[in-house]
């Protein structure tokens, strides 16, 4: 699985040109599920994402997590994180998980994130057309790839 995590001052997602879900300060997590991923890694990934110490303390050092700060998270499914640009100019998505498994993994990730002690948790809608707006803070963007574990 791949997670692109951005520290934000605020963020929102509009789903299918309708409902808007938003958070204040915290994390936006774009989650991509790959074709070789398994569900057993999801709890560790959720713990890692919620616990990343990417918020500054009183000394200006990144030593606090979203949980420590009382912040929230917005989770967005994003199969394009498994795009391959190895050949040509059109990305291949052959290594993205099939939609049925990817939705199962995404839903489990959201469930696991709900248990991490965040102040709030919002999510996009798997497979929907989503318009994401965020105010990146820093900018701070971290990529977590469970294949590297």
PDB file of C-alpha atoms in Angstrom, residues 23-145:
ATOM      1  CA  UNK A  23     -11.346  18.945   8.432  1.00  0.00           C
ATOM      2  CA  UNK A  24      -9.382  21.691  10.116  1.00  0.00           C
ATOM      3  CA  UNK A  25      -5.683  21.182  10.843  1.00  0.00           C
ATOM      4  CA  UNK A  26      -4.369  17.657  10.453  1.00  0.00           C
ATOM      5  CA  UNK A  27      -3.565  15.117   7.778  1.00  0.00           C
ATOM      6  CA  UNK A  28      -4.783  14.369   4.292  1.00  0.00           C
ATOM      7  CA  UNK A  29      -3.994  10.763   3.457  1.00  0.00           C
ATOM      8  CA  UNK A  30      -4.226   9.553  -0.131  1.00  0.00           C
ATOM      9  CA  UNK A  31      -4.308   5.746   0.018  1.00  0.00           C
ATOM     10  CA  UNK A  32      -3.459   3.449  -2.884  1.00  0.00           C
ATOM     11  CA  UNK A  33      -3.821  -0.320  -2.682  1.00  0.00           C
ATOM     12  CA  UNK A  34      -1.570  -2.499  -4.832  1.00  0.00           C
ATOM     13  CA  UNK A  35      -2.157  -5.872  -6.414  1.00  0.00           C
ATOM     14  CA  UNK A  36       0.238  -7.653  -4.032  1.00  0.00           C
ATOM     15  CA  UNK A  37      -1.000  -5.989  -0.837  1.00  0.00           C
ATOM     16  CA  UNK A  38      -2.631  -7.931   1.978  1.00  0.00           C
ATOM     17  CA  UNK A  39      -4.981  -6.819   4.740  1.00  0.00           C
ATOM     18  CA  UNK A  40      -2.601  -7.767   7.548  1.00  0.00           C
ATOM     19  CA  UNK A  41      -0.490  -4.636   6.961  1.00  0.00           C
ATOM     20  CA  UNK A  42      -3.431  -2.219   7.351  1.00  0.00           C
ATOM     21  CA  UNK A  43      -3.360  -1.812  11.163  1.00  0.00           C
ATOM     22  CA  UNK A  44       0.364  -1.005  11.143  1.00  0.00           C
ATOM     23  CA  UNK A  45      -0.089   1.467   8.293  1.00  0.00           C
ATOM     24  CA  UNK A  46      -2.925   3.258  10.107  1.00  0.00           C
ATOM     25  CA  UNK A  47      -0.860   3.456  13.284  1.00  0.00           C
ATOM     26  CA  UNK A  48       2.120   4.774  11.312  1.00  0.00           C
ATOM     27  CA  UNK A  49       0.062   7.456   9.532  1.00  0.00           C
ATOM     28  CA  UNK A  50      -1.721   8.721  12.651  1.00  0.00           C
ATOM     29  CA  UNK A  51       1.491   8.653  14.673  1.00  0.00           C
ATOM     30  CA  UNK A  52       3.809  10.395  12.220  1.00  0.00           C
ATOM     31  CA  UNK A  53       5.564  13.167  14.093  1.00  0.00           C
ATOM     32  CA  UNK A  54       5.319  15.877  11.444  1.00  0.00           C
ATOM     33  CA  UNK A  55       3.830  18.722  13.498  1.00  0.00           C
ATOM     34  CA  UNK A  56       6.050  21.238  15.225  1.00  0.00           C
ATOM     35  CA  UNK A  57       6.488  21.551  18.963  1.00  0.00           C
ATOM     36  CA  UNK A  58       7.231  24.684  20.987  1.00  0.00           C
ATOM     37  CA  UNK A  59      10.873  24.593  19.845  1.00  0.00           C
ATOM     38  CA  UNK A  60       9.908  24.435  16.171  1.00  0.00           C
ATOM     39  CA  UNK A  61      10.943  20.779  15.773  1.00  0.00           C
ATOM     40  CA  UNK A  62       8.731  18.217  14.072  1.00  0.00           C
ATOM     41  CA  UNK A  63       8.100  16.019  17.091  1.00  0.00           C
ATOM     42  CA  UNK A  64       4.315  15.891  17.465  1.00  0.00           C
ATOM     43  CA  UNK A  65       1.718  13.743  15.730  1.00  0.00           C
ATOM     44  CA  UNK A  66      -1.806  14.686  14.671  1.00  0.00           C
ATOM     45  CA  UNK A  67      -3.022  12.685  17.670  1.00  0.00           C
ATOM     46  CA  UNK A  68      -0.697  14.610  20.014  1.00  0.00           C
ATOM     47  CA  UNK A  69      -2.017  17.904  18.634  1.00  0.00           C
ATOM     48  CA  UNK A  70      -5.701  16.971  18.745  1.00  0.00           C
ATOM     49  CA  UNK A  71      -6.010  17.161  14.951  1.00  0.00           C
ATOM     50  CA  UNK A  72      -8.003  15.155  12.451  1.00  0.00           C
ATOM     51  CA  UNK A  73      -7.496  13.352   9.155  1.00  0.00           C
ATOM     52  CA  UNK A  74      -9.162  13.176   5.771  1.00  0.00           C
ATOM     53  CA  UNK A  75      -8.654   9.841   3.972  1.00  0.00           C
ATOM     54  CA  UNK A  76      -9.017   9.646   0.180  1.00  0.00           C
ATOM     55  CA  UNK A  77      -8.773   6.474  -1.908  1.00  0.00           C
ATOM     56  CA  UNK A  78      -6.409   6.918  -4.838  1.00  0.00           C
ATOM     57  CA  UNK A  79      -5.613   3.980  -7.130  1.00  0.00           C
ATOM     58  CA  UNK A  80      -3.376   6.204  -9.273  1.00  0.00           C
ATOM     59  CA  UNK A  81      -0.670   5.964  -6.598  1.00  0.00           C
ATOM     60  CA  UNK A  82       0.177   2.609  -8.186  1.00  0.00           C
ATOM     61  CA  UNK A  83       0.632   4.062 -11.664  1.00  0.00           C
ATOM     62  CA  UNK A  84       3.633   2.871 -13.621  1.00  0.00           C
ATOM     63  CA  UNK A  85       5.266   5.351 -15.980  1.00  0.00           C
ATOM     64  CA  UNK A  86       7.984   2.955 -17.034  1.00  0.00           C
ATOM     65  CA  UNK A  87       6.901   2.839 -20.684  1.00  0.00           C
ATOM     66  CA  UNK A  88       5.567   5.633 -22.830  1.00  0.00           C
ATOM     67  CA  UNK A  89       3.576   8.594 -21.600  1.00  0.00           C
ATOM     68  CA  UNK A  90       0.316   6.897 -20.647  1.00  0.00           C
ATOM     69  CA  UNK A  91       0.427   5.544 -17.091  1.00  0.00           C
ATOM     70  CA  UNK A  92      -0.359   1.886 -16.556  1.00  0.00           C
ATOM     71  CA  UNK A  93      -2.482   0.924 -13.581  1.00  0.00           C
ATOM     72  CA  UNK A  94      -1.844  -2.800 -13.914  1.00  0.00           C
ATOM     73  CA  UNK A  95      -0.351  -2.971 -10.406  1.00  0.00           C
ATOM     74  CA  UNK A  96      -3.320  -1.352  -8.656  1.00  0.00           C
ATOM     75  CA  UNK A  97      -5.472  -3.823  -6.719  1.00  0.00           C
ATOM     76  CA  UNK A  98      -8.767  -4.936  -8.177  1.00  0.00           C
ATOM     77  CA  UNK A  99     -11.586  -2.653  -7.019  1.00  0.00           C
ATOM     78  CA  UNK A 100     -13.257  -5.224  -4.761  1.00  0.00           C
ATOM     79  CA  UNK A 101     -10.108  -5.875  -2.731  1.00  0.00           C
ATOM     80  CA  UNK A 102      -9.040  -2.225  -2.807  1.00  0.00           C
ATOM     81  CA  UNK A 103     -12.377  -1.147  -1.311  1.00  0.00           C
ATOM     82  CA  UNK A 104     -12.062  -3.782   1.394  1.00  0.00           C
ATOM     83  CA  UNK A 105      -8.549  -2.562   2.256  1.00  0.00           C
ATOM     84  CA  UNK A 106      -9.622   1.097   2.147  1.00  0.00           C
ATOM     85  CA  UNK A 107     -12.605   0.458   4.438  1.00  0.00           C
ATOM     86  CA  UNK A 108     -10.391  -1.444   6.878  1.00  0.00           C
ATOM     87  CA  UNK A 109      -7.845   1.390   6.829  1.00  0.00           C
ATOM     88  CA  UNK A 110     -10.581   3.899   7.695  1.00  0.00           C
ATOM     89  CA  UNK A 111     -11.793   1.630  10.523  1.00  0.00           C
ATOM     90  CA  UNK A 112      -8.256   1.358  11.857  1.00  0.00           C
ATOM     91  CA  UNK A 113      -7.754   5.132  11.629  1.00  0.00           C
ATOM     92  CA  UNK A 114     -10.912   5.600  13.724  1.00  0.00           C
ATOM     93  CA  UNK A 115      -9.141   3.745  16.538  1.00  0.00           C
ATOM     94  CA  UNK A 116      -6.007   5.910  16.530  1.00  0.00           C
ATOM     95  CA  UNK A 117      -7.292   8.734  18.742  1.00  0.00           C
ATOM     96  CA  UNK A 118      -7.625  11.465  16.119  1.00  0.00           C
ATOM     97  CA  UNK A 119      -9.928  14.368  16.959  1.00  0.00           C
ATOM     98  CA  UNK A 120     -11.960  13.726  13.814  1.00  0.00           C
ATOM     99  CA  UNK A 121     -11.866  11.504  10.783  1.00  0.00           C
ATOM    100  CA  UNK A 122     -13.455  12.251   7.445  1.00  0.00           C
ATOM    101  CA  UNK A 123     -13.217  10.241   4.261  1.00  0.00           C
ATOM    102  CA  UNK A 124     -13.897  10.419   0.591  1.00  0.00           C
ATOM    103  CA  UNK A 125     -16.004   7.821  -1.158  1.00  0.00           C
ATOM    104  CA  UNK A 126     -14.305   4.872  -2.796  1.00  0.00           C
ATOM    105  CA  UNK A 127     -14.674   4.988  -6.586  1.00  0.00           C
ATOM    106  CA  UNK A 128     -16.429   8.360  -6.611  1.00  0.00           C
ATOM    107  CA  UNK A 129     -15.477  11.476  -8.529  1.00  0.00           C
ATOM    108  CA  UNK A 130     -13.837  13.615  -5.866  1.00  0.00           C
ATOM    109  CA  UNK A 131     -12.606  17.177  -5.853  1.00  0.00           C
ATOM    110  CA  UNK A 132     -10.041  17.640  -3.097  1.00  0.00           C
ATOM    111  CA  UNK A 133      -8.964  21.000  -1.755  1.00  0.00           C
ATOM    112  CA  UNK A 134      -6.222  21.349   0.798  1.00  0.00           C
ATOM    113  CA  UNK A 135      -4.098  24.009   2.358  1.00  0.00           C
ATOM    114  CA  UNK A 136      -0.748  22.249   2.673  1.00  0.00           C
ATOM    115  CA  UNK A 137       1.177  23.350   5.735  1.00  0.00           C
ATOM    116  CA  UNK A 138       4.923  23.633   5.239  1.00  0.00           C
ATOM    117  CA  UNK A 139       4.649  22.106   2.697  1.00  0.00           C
ATOM    118  CA  UNK A 140       5.073  18.753   4.373  1.00  0.00           C
ATOM    119  CA  UNK A 141       4.383  15.683   2.240  1.00  0.00           C
ATOM    120  CA  UNK A 142       5.450  12.187   3.300  1.00  0.00           C
ATOM    121  CA  UNK A 143       5.197   8.992   1.243  1.00  0.00           C
ATOM    122  CA  UNK A 144       4.797   5.698   3.079  1.00  0.00           C
ATOM    123  CA  UNK A 145       5.161   2.584   0.930  1.00  0.00           C
TER     124      UNK A 145
END
